[in-house]
XYZ file of C-alpha atoms in Angstrom:
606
model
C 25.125 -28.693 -4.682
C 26.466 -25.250 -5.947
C 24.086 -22.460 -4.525
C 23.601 -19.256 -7.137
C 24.771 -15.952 -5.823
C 22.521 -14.096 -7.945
C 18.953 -14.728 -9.541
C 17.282 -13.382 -12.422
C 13.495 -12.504 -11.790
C 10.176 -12.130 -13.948
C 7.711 -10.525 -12.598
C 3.937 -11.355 -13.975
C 0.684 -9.953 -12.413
C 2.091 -9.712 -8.579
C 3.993 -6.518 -9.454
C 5.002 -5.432 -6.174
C 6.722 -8.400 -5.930
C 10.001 -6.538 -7.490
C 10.802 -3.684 -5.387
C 14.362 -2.456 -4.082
C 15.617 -4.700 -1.199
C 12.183 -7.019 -0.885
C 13.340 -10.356 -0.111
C 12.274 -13.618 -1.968
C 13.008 -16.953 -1.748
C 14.433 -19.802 -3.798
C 15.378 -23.370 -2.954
C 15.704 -22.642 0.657
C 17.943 -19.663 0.366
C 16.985 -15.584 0.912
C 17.841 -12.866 -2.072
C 17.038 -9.385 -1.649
C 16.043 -7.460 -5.126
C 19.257 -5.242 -6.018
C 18.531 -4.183 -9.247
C 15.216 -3.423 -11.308
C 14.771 -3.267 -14.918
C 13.069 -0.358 -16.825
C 10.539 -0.996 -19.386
C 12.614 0.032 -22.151
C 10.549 -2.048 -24.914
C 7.397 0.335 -23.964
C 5.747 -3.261 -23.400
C 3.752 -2.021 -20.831
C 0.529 0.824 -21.601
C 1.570 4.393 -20.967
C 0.634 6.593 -17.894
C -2.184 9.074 -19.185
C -1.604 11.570 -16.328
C 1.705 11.476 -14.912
C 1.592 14.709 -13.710
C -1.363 13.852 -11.646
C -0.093 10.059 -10.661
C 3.329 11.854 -9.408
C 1.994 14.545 -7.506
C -0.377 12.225 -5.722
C 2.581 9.512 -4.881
C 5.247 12.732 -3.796
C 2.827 13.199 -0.789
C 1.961 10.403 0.271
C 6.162 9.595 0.370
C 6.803 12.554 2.080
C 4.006 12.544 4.176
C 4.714 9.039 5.541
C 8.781 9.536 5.708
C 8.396 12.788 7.649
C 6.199 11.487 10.142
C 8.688 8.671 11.046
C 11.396 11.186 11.357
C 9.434 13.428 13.775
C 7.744 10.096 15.228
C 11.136 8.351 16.006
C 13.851 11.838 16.231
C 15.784 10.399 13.465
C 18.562 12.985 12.550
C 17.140 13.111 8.407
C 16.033 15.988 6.690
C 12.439 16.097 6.452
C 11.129 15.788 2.357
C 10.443 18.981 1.322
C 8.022 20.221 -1.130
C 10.399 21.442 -3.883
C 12.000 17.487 -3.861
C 8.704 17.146 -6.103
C 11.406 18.024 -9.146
C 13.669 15.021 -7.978
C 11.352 12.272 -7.759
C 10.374 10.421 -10.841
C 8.073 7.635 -11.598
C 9.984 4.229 -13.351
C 8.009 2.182 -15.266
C 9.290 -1.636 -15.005
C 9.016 -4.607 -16.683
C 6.182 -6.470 -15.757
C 6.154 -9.485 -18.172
C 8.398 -12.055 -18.729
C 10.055 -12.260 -21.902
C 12.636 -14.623 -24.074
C 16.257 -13.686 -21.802
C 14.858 -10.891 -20.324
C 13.887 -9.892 -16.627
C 12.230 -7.487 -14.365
C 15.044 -7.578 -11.614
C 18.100 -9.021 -10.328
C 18.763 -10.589 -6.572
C 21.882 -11.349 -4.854
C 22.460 -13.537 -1.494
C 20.812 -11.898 1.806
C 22.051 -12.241 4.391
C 24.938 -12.434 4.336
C 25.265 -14.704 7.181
C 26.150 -18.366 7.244
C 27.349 -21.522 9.925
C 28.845 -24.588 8.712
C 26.495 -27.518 9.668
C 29.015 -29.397 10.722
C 31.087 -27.700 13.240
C 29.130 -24.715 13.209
C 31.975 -22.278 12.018
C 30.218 -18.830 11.739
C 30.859 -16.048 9.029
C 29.395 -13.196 8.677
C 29.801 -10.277 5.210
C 29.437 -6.748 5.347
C 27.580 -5.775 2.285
C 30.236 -3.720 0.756
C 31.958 -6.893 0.697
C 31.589 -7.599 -2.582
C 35.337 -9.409 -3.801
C 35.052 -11.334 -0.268
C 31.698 -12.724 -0.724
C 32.025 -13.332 -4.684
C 35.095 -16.231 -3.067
C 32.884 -17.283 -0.496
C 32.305 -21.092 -1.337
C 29.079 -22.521 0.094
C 29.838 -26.292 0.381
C 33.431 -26.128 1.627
C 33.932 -25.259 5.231
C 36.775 -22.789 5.830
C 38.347 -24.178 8.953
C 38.535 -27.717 7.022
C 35.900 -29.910 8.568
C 34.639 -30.939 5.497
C 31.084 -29.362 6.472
C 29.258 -27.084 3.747
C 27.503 -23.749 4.897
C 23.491 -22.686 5.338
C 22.170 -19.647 5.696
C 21.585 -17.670 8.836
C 18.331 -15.875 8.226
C 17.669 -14.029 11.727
C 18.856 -10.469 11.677
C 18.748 -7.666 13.880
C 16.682 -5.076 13.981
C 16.383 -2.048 16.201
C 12.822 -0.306 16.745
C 14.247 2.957 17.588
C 16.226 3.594 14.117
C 14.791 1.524 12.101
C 18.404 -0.130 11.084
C 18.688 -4.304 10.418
C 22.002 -5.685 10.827
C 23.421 -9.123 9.830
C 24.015 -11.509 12.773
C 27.773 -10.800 14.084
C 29.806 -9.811 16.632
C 33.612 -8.052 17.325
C 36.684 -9.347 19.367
C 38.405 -6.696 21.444
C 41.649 -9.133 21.539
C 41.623 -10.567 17.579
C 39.621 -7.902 16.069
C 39.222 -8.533 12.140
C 41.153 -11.427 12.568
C 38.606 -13.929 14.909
C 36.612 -16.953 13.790
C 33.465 -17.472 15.674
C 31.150 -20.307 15.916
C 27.473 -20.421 16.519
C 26.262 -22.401 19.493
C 22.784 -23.425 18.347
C 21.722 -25.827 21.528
C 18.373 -25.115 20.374
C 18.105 -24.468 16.968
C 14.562 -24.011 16.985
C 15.189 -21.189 19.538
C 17.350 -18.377 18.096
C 16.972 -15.923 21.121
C 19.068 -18.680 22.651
C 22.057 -18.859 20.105
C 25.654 -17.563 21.385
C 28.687 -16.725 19.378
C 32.060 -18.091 20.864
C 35.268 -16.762 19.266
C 37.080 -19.639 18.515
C 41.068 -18.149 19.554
C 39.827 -16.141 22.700
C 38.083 -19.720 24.107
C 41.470 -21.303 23.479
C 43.138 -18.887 25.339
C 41.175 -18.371 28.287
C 39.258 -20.972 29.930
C 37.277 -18.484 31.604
C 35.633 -17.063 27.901
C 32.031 -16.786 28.084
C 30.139 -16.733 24.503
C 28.696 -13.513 23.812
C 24.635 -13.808 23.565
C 23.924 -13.109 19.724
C 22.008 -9.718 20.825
C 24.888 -8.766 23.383
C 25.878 -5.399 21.028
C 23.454 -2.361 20.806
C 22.706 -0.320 18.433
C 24.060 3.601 18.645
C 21.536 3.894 15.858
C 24.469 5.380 13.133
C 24.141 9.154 14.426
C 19.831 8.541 12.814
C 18.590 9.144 16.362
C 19.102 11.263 19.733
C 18.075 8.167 21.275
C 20.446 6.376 24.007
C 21.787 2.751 22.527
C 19.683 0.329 22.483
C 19.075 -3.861 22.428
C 17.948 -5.220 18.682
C 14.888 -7.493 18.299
C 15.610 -10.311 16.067
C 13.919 -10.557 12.853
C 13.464 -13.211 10.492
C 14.964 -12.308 6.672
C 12.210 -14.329 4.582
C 10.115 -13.770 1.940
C 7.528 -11.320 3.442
C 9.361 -10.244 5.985
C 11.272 -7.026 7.235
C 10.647 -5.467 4.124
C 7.319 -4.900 3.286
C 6.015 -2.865 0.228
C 3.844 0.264 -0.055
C 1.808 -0.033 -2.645
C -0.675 2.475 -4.250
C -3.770 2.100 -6.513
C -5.143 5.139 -8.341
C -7.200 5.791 -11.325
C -5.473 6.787 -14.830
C -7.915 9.202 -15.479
C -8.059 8.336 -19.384
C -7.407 11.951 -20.724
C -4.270 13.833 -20.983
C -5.640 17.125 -22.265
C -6.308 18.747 -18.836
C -2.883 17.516 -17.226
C -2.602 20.135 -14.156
C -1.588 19.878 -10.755
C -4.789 21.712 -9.858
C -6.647 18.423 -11.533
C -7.833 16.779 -8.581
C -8.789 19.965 -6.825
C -10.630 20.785 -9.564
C -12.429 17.780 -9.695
C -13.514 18.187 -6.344
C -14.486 21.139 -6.626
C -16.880 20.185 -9.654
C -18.555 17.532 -7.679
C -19.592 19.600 -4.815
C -20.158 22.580 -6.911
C -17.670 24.909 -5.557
C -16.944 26.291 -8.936
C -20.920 27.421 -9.483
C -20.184 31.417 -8.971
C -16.872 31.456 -10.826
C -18.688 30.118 -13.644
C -21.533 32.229 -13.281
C -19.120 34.936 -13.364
C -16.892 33.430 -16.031
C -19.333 30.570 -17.872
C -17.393 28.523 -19.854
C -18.990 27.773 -23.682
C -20.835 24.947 -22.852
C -21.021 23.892 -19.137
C -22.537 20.586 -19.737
C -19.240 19.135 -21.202
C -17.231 18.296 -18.313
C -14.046 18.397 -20.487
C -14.509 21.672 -21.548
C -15.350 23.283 -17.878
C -11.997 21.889 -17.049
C -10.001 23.560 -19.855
C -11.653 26.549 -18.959
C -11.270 26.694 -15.466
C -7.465 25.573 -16.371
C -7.012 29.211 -18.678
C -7.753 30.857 -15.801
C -5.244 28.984 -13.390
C -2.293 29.143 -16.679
C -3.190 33.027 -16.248
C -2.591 33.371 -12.262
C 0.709 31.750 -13.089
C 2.148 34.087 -15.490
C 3.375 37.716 -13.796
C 3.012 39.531 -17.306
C -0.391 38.278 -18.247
C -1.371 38.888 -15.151
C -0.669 42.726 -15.493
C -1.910 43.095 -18.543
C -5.309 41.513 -18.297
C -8.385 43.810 -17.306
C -9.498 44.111 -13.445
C -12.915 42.004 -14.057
C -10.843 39.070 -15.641
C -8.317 39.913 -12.410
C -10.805 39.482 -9.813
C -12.459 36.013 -11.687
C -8.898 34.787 -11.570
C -8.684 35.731 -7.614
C -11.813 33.923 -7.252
C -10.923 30.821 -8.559
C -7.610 31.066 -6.613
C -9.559 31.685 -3.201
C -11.709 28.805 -3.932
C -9.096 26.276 -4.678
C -7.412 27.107 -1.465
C -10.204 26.783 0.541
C -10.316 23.163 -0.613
C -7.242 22.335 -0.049
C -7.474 23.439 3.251
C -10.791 21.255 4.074
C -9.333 18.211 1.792
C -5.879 16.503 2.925
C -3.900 14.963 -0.189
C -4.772 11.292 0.393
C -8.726 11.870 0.541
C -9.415 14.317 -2.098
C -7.636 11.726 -4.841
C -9.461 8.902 -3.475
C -12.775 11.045 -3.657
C -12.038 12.055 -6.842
C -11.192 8.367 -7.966
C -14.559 7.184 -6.533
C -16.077 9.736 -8.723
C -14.439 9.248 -12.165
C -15.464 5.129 -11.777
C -18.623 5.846 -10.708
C -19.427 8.373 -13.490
C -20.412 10.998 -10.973
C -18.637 13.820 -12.517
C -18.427 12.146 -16.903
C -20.021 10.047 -17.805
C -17.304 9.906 -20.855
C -14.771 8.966 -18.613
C -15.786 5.525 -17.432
C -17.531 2.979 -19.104
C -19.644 1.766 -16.445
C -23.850 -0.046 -15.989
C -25.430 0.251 -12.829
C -27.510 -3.341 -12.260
C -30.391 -1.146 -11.893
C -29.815 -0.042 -15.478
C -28.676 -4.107 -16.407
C -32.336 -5.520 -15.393
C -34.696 -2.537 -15.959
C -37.700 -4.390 -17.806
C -37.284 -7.787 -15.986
C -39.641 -7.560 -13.055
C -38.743 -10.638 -11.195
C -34.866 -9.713 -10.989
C -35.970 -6.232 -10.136
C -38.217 -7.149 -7.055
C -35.211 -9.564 -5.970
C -32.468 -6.729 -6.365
C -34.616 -4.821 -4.262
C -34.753 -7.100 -1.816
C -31.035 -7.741 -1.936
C -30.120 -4.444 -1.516
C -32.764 -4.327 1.868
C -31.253 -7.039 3.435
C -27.251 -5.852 2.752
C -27.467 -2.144 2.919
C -26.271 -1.458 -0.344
C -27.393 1.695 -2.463
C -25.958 0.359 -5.517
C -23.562 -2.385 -7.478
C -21.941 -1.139 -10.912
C -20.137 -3.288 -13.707
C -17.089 -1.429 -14.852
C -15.545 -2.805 -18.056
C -12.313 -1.036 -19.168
C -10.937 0.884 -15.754
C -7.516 2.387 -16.413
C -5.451 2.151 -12.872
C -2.034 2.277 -11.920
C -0.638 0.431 -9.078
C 2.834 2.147 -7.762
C 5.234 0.729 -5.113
C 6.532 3.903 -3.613
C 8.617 2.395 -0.789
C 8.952 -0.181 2.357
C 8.050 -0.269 5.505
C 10.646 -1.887 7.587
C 11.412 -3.983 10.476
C 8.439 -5.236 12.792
C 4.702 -4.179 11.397
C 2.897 -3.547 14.923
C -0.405 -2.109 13.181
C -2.090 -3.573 16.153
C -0.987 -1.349 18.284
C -2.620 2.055 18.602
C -0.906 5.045 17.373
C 1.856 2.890 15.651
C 4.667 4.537 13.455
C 6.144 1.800 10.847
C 9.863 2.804 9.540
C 8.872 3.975 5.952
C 11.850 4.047 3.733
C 11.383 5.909 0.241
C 13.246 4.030 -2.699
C 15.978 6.807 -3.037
C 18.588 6.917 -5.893
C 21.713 8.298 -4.300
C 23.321 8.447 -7.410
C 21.318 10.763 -8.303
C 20.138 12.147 -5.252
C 16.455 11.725 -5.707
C 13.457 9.117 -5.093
C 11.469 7.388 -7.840
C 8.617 4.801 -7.485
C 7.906 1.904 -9.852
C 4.470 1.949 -11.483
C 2.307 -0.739 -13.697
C -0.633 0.666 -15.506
C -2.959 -1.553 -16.605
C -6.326 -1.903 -17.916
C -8.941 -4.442 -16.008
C -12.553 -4.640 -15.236
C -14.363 -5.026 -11.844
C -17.412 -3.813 -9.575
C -18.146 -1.100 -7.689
C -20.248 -1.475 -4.478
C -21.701 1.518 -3.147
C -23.450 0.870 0.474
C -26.358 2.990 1.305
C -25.465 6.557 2.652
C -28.495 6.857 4.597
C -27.862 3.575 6.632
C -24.518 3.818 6.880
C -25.038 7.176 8.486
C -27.467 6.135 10.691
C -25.222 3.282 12.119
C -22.734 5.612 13.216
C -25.274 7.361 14.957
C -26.077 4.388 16.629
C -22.259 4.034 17.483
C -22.494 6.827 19.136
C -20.099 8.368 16.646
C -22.316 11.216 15.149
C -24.403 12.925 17.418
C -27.502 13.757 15.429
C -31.052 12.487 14.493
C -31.584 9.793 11.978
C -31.218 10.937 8.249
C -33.250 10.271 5.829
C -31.945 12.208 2.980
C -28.898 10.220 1.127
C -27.461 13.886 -0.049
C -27.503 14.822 3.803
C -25.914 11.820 4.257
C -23.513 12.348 1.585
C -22.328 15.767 2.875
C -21.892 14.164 6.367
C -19.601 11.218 4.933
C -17.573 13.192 2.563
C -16.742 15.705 5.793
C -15.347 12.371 7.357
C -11.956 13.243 8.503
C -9.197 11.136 8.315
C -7.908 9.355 11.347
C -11.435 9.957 13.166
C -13.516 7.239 15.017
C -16.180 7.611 12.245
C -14.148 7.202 9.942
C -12.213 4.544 10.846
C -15.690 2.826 11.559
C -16.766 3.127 8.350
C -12.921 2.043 6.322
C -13.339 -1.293 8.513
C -17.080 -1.722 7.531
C -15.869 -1.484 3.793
C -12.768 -3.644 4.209
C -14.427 -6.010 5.867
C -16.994 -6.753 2.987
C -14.439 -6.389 0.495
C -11.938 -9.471 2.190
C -15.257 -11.664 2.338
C -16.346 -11.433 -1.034
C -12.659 -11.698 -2.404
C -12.459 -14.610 -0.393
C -15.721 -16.312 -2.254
C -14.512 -14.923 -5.272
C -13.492 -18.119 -6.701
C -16.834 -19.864 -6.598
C -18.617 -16.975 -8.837
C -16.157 -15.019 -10.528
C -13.555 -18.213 -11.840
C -10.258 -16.016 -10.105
C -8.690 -16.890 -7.165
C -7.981 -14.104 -4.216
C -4.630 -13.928 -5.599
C -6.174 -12.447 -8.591
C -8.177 -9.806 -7.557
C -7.185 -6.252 -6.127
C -9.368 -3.892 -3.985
C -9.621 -0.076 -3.434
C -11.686 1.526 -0.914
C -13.437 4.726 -0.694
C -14.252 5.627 2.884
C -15.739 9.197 2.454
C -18.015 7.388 -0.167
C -18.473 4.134 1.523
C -17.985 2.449 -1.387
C -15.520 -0.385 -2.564
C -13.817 -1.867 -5.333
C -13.017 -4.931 -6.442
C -11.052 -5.897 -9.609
C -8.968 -8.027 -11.414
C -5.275 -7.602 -11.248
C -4.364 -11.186 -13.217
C -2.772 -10.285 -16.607
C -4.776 -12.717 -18.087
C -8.519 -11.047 -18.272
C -11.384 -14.084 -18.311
C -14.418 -11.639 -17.882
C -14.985 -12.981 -14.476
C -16.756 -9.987 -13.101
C -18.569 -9.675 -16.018
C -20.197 -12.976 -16.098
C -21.124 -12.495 -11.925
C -22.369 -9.285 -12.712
C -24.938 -10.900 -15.110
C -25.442 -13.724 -13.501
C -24.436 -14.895 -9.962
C -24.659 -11.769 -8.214
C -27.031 -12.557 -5.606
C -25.062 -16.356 -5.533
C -21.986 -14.521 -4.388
C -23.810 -12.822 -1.360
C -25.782 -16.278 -0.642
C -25.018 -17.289 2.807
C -22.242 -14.752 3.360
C -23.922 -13.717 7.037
C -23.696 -17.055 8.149
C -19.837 -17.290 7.135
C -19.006 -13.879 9.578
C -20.876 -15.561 11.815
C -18.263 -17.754 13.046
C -14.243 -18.753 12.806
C -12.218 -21.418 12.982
C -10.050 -20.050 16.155
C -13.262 -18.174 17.920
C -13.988 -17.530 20.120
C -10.057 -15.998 20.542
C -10.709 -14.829 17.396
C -13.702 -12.749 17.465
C -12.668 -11.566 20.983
C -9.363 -10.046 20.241
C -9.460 -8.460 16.478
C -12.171 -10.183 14.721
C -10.157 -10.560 12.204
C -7.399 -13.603 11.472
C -5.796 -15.639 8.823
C -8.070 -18.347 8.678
C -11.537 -15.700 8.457
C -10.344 -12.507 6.746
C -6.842 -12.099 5.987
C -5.975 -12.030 2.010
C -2.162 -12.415 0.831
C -0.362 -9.244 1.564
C -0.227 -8.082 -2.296
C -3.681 -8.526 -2.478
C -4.927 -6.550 0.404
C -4.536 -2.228 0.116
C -3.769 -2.314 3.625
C -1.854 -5.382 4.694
C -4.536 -7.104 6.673
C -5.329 -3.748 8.899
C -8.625 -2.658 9.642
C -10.360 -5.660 9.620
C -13.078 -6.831 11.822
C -15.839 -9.386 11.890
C -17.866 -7.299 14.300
C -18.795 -4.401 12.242
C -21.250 -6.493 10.830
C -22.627 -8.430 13.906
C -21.802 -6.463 16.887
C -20.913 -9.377 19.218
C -18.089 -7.637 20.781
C -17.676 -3.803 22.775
C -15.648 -2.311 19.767
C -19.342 -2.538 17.772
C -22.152 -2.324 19.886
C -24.228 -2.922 16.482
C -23.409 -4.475 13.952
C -23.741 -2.702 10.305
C -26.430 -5.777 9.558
């Protein structure tokens, strides 16, 4: 049967399915995506703030490149600041459409053994002519055999680099044939590669192991050579997507790097004297304070205004300067966005820019379902759950991570690769925005605060007071015990109720998409099918207590506990959701933040 060399491929609601070099599979064989298709028939909605959405994804490339470069002592320049004017965002073609595509794939690897007499060959991938006359069911050395594929590869921790399976003859050079001893095929760390003329020749030849060559790491490292680890090239594998999920703030009339800064600075009142000094016309209308505060900011940027303007209006200006430094000192890029996404969906800052009802608001007159929300919100900690109807997003992939993915191992460094355009020299990330609906569960500050203090992770007396408590989670830092306490807590309940979203909410876990708000312990969870069937809508209204029903006895236990519960907590057959479903691929996951079984929780969050 003839075996296609390339493959056309739609892409529906699993957009991060099409990303350079992600491998997929088709009737047994491995592609890797080569080419992607823009969205040149505008099918897809528009980004509302690009300027925003691209300053946002620039740091978190550069920030996650650079550290592997410093991590590993790869020989790459670092990404620099003022690369912000060569990256661009690509839309893509997410829908499938009469003869048309989101991407192209080609054969990968490269690497195939006849299944009769095992004849091994092996193409460099600028062998392009060479491979295009490659046929797969005729054998080369005439044995009548046809070819499969080899999909193990090499991969070397230090560098990051994968190479095809292959090896190189001293004596015949270019010229050798090789075959692939496979006494156990099931056992690839046991294959050998015999060159065919050289064990002719010398009866003392001994078949090279298939990880006998090194890798000198292509000048990327100061590292010494070093042994590969073999990898397996299939769909999911070695290459595995970054994907981001931020909110379109829906208005493009305060566009401003400074947006999310000044956002921030909004919510926690930082702006109060400036505006004091410099009150805008009406400082109710959140629009309008942000159009004012931007004047200012347009003004600090222009040398000739700036000399011309009168020493009071001079000093306001300094002001605001002073103050949005100070924040970006306390604030790191990733958390101040996802603070200020939390905000925007949860209306804390317009309530013009979200359309969202609080289930308070949803049953206020109906006594019974207000004494039993009350109770529900006793037993699972939760401050608050809010429908949101019409959330603007946009998910971007904005590179791979490569190779082997030890995230259970502390301190680990995966080998993030941007998606760079050599051509021309820059690095662009392919984005989907879309509009879906979903709900917003915000735990109780107050408790959650208080069961880090039981931790032993705060040192402090109980709180009381949810804005004490607010202050103390929004100082969370990044990368702290605290705060990784409290992303796991929030991950944790978001895989569970994904997981039993199918009995409440009509869409599968493939369907749904989460984002998580640490410094607000709050989640999301929404719908990320292209078809939109009001699922959260209708559990919202009506089976929102079902979907919690008996979800304590479910963390309760595992199939594969107690190994389970003792190591991670967290497994495939408990917690772990398909890789484009879950933010963080399956990390930061644990069963025993909620019951405190095991020494990583000494309590459990219920």
């Amino acid at each position: 049967m003839a075996v296609n060399k390339n493959i056309s491929y739609p892409v529906n609601s699993a957009l991060f399915h099409v990303v350079d070099n992600l491998i997929i599979s088709r009737e047994n064989i491995s592609f890797k995506v080569n080419k992607i298709f823009p969205d040149d028939d505008k099918d897809n909605l528009n980004v509302n703030n690009e300027l925003r959405l691209k300053k946002y994804l620039f740091n978190e490339i550069s920030k996650r490149y650079n550290t592997r470069i410093q991590y590993y002592g790869l020989l790459f320049n670092n990404i620099s600041k003022s690369f912000l004017k060569n990256f661009e965002i690509f839309p893509y073609k997410i829908y499938q459409s009469k003869n048309s595509f989101s991407a192209l794939a080609n054969v990968y690897p490269k690497a195939f053994a006849c299944r009769k007499c095992n004849h091994f060959i092996s193409f460099k991938e600028n062998e392009y002519e060479k491979f295009d006359h490659f046929d797969f069911d005729n054998c080369e050395l005439g044995c009548g055999g046809s070819y499969e594929q080899i999909i193990q590869m090499k991969f070397c921790e230090k560098c990051g680099s994968i190479e095809n399976l292959s090896s190189y003859c001293k004596v015949h050079k270019n010229n050798a044939k090789w075959k692939l001893l496979r006494d156990d095929k099931f056992q690839p760390i046991t294959w050998k590669l015999e060159c065919l003329d050289c064990s002719r020749e010398n009866n003392n030849y001994a078949p090279k192991d298939i990880l006998a060559q090194k890798c000198y790491h292509n000048n990327r490292s100061n590292e010494d050579p070093s042994r590969y680890t073999l990898l397996t090239a299939t769909e999911g594998s070695i290459f595995h997507p970054i994907v981001l999920t931020t909110v379109d703030i829906p208005n493009t009339d305060y566009d401003s790097l400074y947006l999310d800064y000044i956002l921030l600075g909004l919510y926690l009142h930082k702006f109060d004297e400036f505006l004091d000094r410099e009150p805008c016309k009406d400082n109710d209308d959140h629009k309008q304070v942000i159009l004012h505060i931007n004047n200012f900011l347009d003004m600090s940027q222009n040398e000739v205004v700036m000399d011309k303007i009168d020493p009071n209006t001079k000093k306001s200006v300094e002001m605001l300067l002073d103050l949005l430094n100070e924040l970006e000192e306390e604030f790191d890029n990733y958390s101040f966005v996802n603070i200020n996404d939390h905000m925007v969906l949860s209306g804390s800052l317009s309530k013009d820019l979200i359309d969202s009802v609080s289930y308070n608001d949803f049953i206020k007159g109906n006594e019974k379902l207000t004494k039993e929300y009350g109770s529900f919100k006793k037993i699972y900690k939760i401050e608050q759950v809010n429908y949101l109807s019409n959330i603007n997003l946009v998910s971007a992939v904005i590179g791979l991570n490569v190779g082997l993915n030890k995230f259970y191992e502390e301190d680990f460094v995966p080998h993030f690769e941007p998606i760079w355009d050599y051509k021309n020299e820059s690095i662009r990330s392919y984005v989907v925005p879309f509009e879906t609906e979903g709900l917003m569960f915000n735990l109780d500050k107050c408790e959650v605060v208080n069961w880090l203090i039981d931790l032993g992770l705060l040192d402090m007396e109980y709180v009381s007071e949810e804005d004490f408590a607010v202050n103390i989670l929004m100082g969370m830092q990044n990368g702290s015990e605290e705060y990784y306490a409290v992303k796991t807590l929030i991950h944790t309940l978001s895989h569970i109720l994904i997981r039993r979203s199918s009995l409440y909410t009509g869409l599968e876990e493939d369907s749904c998409g989460e984002m998580l708000f640490v410094n607000s312990a709050s989640f999301l969870i929404y719908s990320s099918s292209s078809i939109n069937i009001g699922g959260f809508s209708f559990v919202f209204e009506n089976a929102l207590f079902d979907w919690f029903e008996g979800i304590k006895r479910d963390i309760e236990d595992c199939s594969l506990d107690p190994s389970c519960i003792q190591e991670t907590g967290a497994c495939f057959s408990c917690l772990y959701l398909p890789e484009y479903v879950c933010s963080e691929f399956n990390m930061d996951l644990d069963r025993d933040v909620l019951i405190g079984k095991t020494n990583r929780f000494s309590k459990g969050f219920w």
